Short mmCIF file of C-alpha atoms in Angstrom, two decimals:
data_model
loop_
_atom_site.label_atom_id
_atom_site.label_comp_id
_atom_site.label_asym_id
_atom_site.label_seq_id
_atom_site.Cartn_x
_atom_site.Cartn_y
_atom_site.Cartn_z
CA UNK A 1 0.00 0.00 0.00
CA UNK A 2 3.18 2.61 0.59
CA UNK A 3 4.16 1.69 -3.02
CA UNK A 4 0.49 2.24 -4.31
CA UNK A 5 -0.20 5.02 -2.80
CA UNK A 6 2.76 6.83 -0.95
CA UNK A 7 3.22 6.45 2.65
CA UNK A 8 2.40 10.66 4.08
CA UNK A 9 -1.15 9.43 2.08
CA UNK A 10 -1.56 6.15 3.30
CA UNK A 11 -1.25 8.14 6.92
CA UNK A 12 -3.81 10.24 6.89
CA UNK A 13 -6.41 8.11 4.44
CA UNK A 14 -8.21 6.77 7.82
CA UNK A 15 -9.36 10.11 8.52
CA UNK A 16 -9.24 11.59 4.84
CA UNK A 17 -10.41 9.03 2.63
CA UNK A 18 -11.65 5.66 4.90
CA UNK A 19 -13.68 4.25 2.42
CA UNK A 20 -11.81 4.14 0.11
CA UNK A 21 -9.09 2.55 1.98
CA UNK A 22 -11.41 0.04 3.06
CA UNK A 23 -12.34 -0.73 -0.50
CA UNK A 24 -8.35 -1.10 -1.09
CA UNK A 25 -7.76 -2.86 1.70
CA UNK A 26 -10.21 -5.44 0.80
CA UNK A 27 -8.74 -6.05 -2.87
CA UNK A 28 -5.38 -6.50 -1.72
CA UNK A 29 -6.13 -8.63 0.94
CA UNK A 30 -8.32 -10.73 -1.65
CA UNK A 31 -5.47 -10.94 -4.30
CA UNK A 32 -3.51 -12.01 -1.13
CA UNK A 33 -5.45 -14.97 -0.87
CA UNK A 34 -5.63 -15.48 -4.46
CA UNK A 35 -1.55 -15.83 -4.09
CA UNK A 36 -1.77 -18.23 -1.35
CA UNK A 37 -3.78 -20.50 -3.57
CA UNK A 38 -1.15 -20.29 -6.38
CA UNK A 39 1.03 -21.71 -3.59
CA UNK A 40 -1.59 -24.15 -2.63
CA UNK A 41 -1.28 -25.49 -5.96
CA UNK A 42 2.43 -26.03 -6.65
CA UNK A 43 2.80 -28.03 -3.60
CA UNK A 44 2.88 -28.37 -0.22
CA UNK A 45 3.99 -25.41 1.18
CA UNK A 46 4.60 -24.81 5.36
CA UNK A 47 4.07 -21.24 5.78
CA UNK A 48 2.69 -17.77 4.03
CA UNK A 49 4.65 -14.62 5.40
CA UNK A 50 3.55 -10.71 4.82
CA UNK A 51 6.41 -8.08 5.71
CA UNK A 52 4.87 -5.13 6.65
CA UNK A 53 6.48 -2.83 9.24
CA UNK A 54 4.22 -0.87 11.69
CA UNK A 55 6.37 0.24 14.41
CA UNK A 56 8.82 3.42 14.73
CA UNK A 57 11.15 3.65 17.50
CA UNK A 58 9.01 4.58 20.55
CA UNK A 59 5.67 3.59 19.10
CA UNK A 60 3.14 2.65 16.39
CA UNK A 61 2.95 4.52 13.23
CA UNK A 62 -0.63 5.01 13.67
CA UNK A 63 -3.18 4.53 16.93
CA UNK A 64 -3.58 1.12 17.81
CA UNK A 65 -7.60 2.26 17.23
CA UNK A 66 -7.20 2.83 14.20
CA UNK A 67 -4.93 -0.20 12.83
CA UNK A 68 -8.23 -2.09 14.47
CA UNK A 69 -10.42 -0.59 12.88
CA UNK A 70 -8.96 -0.81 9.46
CA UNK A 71 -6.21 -3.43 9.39
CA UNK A 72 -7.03 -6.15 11.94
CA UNK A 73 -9.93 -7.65 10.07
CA UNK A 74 -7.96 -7.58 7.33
CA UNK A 75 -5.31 -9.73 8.88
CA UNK A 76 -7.53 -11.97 10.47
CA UNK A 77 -8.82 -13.03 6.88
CA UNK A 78 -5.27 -13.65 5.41
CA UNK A 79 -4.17 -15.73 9.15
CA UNK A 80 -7.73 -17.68 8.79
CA UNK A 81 -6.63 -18.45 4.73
CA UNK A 82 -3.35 -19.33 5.51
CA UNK A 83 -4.82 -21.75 8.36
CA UNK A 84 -7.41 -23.37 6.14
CA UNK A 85 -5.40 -23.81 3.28
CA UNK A 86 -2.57 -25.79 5.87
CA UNK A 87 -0.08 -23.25 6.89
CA UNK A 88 1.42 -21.48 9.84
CA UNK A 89 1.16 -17.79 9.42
CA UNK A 90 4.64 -15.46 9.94
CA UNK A 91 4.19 -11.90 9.85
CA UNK A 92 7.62 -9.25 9.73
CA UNK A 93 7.22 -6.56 11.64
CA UNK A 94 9.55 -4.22 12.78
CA UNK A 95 9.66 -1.17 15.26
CA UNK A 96 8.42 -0.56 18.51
CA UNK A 97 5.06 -2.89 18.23
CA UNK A 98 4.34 -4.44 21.53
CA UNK A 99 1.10 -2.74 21.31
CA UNK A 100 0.21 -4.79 18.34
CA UNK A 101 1.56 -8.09 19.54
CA UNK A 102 -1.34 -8.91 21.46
CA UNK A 103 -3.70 -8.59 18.29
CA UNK A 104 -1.57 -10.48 16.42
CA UNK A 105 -1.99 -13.51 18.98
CA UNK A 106 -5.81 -13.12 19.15
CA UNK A 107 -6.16 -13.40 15.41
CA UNK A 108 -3.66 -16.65 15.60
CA UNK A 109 -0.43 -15.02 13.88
CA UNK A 110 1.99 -18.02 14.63
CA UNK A 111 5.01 -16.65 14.46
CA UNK A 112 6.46 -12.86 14.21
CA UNK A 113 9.75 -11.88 12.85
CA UNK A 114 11.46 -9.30 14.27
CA UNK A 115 15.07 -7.76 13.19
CA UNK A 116 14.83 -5.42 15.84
CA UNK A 117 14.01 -7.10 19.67
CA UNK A 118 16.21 -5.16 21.76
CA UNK A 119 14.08 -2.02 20.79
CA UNK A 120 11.38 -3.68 23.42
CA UNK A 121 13.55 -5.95 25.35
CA UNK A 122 13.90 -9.84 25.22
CA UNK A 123 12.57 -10.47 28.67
CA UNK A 124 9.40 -7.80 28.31
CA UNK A 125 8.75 -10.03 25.29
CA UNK A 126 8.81 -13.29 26.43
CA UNK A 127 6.94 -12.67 30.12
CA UNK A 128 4.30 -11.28 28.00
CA UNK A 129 3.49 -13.26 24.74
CA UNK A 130 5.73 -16.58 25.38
CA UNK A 131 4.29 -19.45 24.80
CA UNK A 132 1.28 -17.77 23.08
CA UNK A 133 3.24 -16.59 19.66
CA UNK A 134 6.88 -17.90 18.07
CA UNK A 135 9.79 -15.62 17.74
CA UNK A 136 12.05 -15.86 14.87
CA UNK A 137 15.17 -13.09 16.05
CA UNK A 138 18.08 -11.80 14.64
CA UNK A 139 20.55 -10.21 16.57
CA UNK A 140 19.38 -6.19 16.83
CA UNK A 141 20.35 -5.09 13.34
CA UNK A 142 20.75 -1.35 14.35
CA UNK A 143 22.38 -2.30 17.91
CA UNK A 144 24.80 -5.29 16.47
CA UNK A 145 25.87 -2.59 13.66
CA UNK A 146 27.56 -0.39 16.13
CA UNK A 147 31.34 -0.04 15.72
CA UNK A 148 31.63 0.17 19.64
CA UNK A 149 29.85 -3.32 20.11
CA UNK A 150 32.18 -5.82 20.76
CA UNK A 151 32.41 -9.80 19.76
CA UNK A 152 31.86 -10.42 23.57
CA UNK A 153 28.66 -8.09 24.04
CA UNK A 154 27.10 -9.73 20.77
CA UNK A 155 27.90 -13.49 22.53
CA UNK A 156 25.82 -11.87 25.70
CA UNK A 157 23.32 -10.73 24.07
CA UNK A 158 22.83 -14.14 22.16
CA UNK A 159 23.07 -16.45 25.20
CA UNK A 160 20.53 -13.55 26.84
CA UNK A 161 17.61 -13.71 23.92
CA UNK A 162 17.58 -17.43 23.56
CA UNK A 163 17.29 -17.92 27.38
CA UNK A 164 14.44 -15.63 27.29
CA UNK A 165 12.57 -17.00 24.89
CA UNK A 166 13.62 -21.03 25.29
CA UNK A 167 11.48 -21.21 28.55
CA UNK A 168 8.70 -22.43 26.79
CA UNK A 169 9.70 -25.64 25.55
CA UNK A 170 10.04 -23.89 22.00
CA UNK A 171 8.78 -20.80 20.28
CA UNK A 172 12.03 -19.44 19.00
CA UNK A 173 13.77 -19.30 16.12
CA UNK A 174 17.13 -17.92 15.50
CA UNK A 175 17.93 -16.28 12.33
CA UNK A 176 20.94 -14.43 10.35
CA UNK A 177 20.25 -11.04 8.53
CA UNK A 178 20.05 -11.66 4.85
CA UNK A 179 21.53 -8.69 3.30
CA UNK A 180 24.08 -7.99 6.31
CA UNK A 181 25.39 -5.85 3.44
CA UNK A 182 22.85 -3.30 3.70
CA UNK A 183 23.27 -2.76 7.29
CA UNK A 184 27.36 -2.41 7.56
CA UNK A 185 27.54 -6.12 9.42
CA UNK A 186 30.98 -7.44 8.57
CA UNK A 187 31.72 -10.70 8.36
CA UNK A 188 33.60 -11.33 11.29
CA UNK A 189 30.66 -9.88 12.88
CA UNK A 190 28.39 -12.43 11.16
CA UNK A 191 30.11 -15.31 12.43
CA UNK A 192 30.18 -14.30 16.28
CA UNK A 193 26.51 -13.95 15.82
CA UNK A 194 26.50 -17.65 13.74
CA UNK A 195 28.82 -19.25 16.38
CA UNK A 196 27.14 -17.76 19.31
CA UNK A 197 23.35 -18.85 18.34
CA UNK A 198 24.92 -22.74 17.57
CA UNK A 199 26.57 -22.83 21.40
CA UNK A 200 23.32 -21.41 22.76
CA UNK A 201 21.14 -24.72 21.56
CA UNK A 202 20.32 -23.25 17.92
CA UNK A 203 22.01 -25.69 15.87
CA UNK A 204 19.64 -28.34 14.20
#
């Protein structure tokens, strides 16, 4: 929707335009579906993911009111599509979203992605929603970036996020940036973060 119709837009069409975001909404989130059938058909296929990012810094990008009113239901359709058609539903999202989270369990999101959990802590995270949704973690891609951070911090860190969020017999997966190009992770880097998550019981 940011590429279709600009993001400042997008912003303010709840309170300029609502119908006809509602009308967009509900085309994309029908062609949505219409792509998880394609998928249905080629094969057997374990999970659908959507990467949409709704969380700045310090907060949503928009009232959590308003992403009920006009998002949620839309979600709830693809998560129930995804379930009927036999797979787990993983949602990316990014930013400060802990106000979201608990949606995302009550529609049945299985499993969210995030490349930035330090911005709301491991431990906040898993007393809240562990055991209810799955967490599939990278390393904090802005924090692990710093030139100040050292091999030892990142090895903390690690052995800190999986013990927060193996208490629950599961619900975690670890997983390595895939364009650590883009955000300035060198390769030494990489592997401390590779090495780290295999001694801290990530290995298969």
């Amino acid at each position: 929707m940011r590429h279709l119709i600009g993001f400042e837009d997008l912003m303010v069409s709840p309170y300029t335009q609502p119908e006809g975001l509602e009308a967009l909404l509900d085309r994309l989130t029908d062609l949505t579906i219409e792509i998880m059938d394609q998928w249905v058909r080629i094969g057997p296929v374990d999970a659908f993911m959507s990467a949409e990012d709704w969380g700045l810094q310090t907060q949503l990008q928009m009232k959590i009111d308003t992403f009920r009113e006009f998002y949620r239901p839309r979600y709830a359709r693809l998560v129930e599509a995804a379930h009927e058609r036999g797979m787990h539903y993983f949602w990316h999202n990014c930013g400060f979203i802990v106000d979201m989270i608990p949606d995302m369990v009550e529609i049945g999101v299985d499993l969210v992605q995030l490349d930035q959990p330090r911005l709301m802590g491991h431990e906040r995270l898993s007393d809240a929603f562990g055991g209810e949704i799955s967490f599939w973690n990278t390393v904090d891609i802005q924090w692990s970036t710093s030139p100040h951070i050292a091999a030892e911090e990142i090895r903390a860190e690690v052995a800190e996020m999986t013990q927060a969020f193996g208490r629950f017999g599961g619900g975690f997966i670890a997983r390595h940036y895939p364009q650590p190009w883009d955000i300035g992770l060198s390769e030494e880097m990489q592997q401390v973060i590779y090495q780290a998550f295999l001694e801290n019981g990530c290995a298969l």
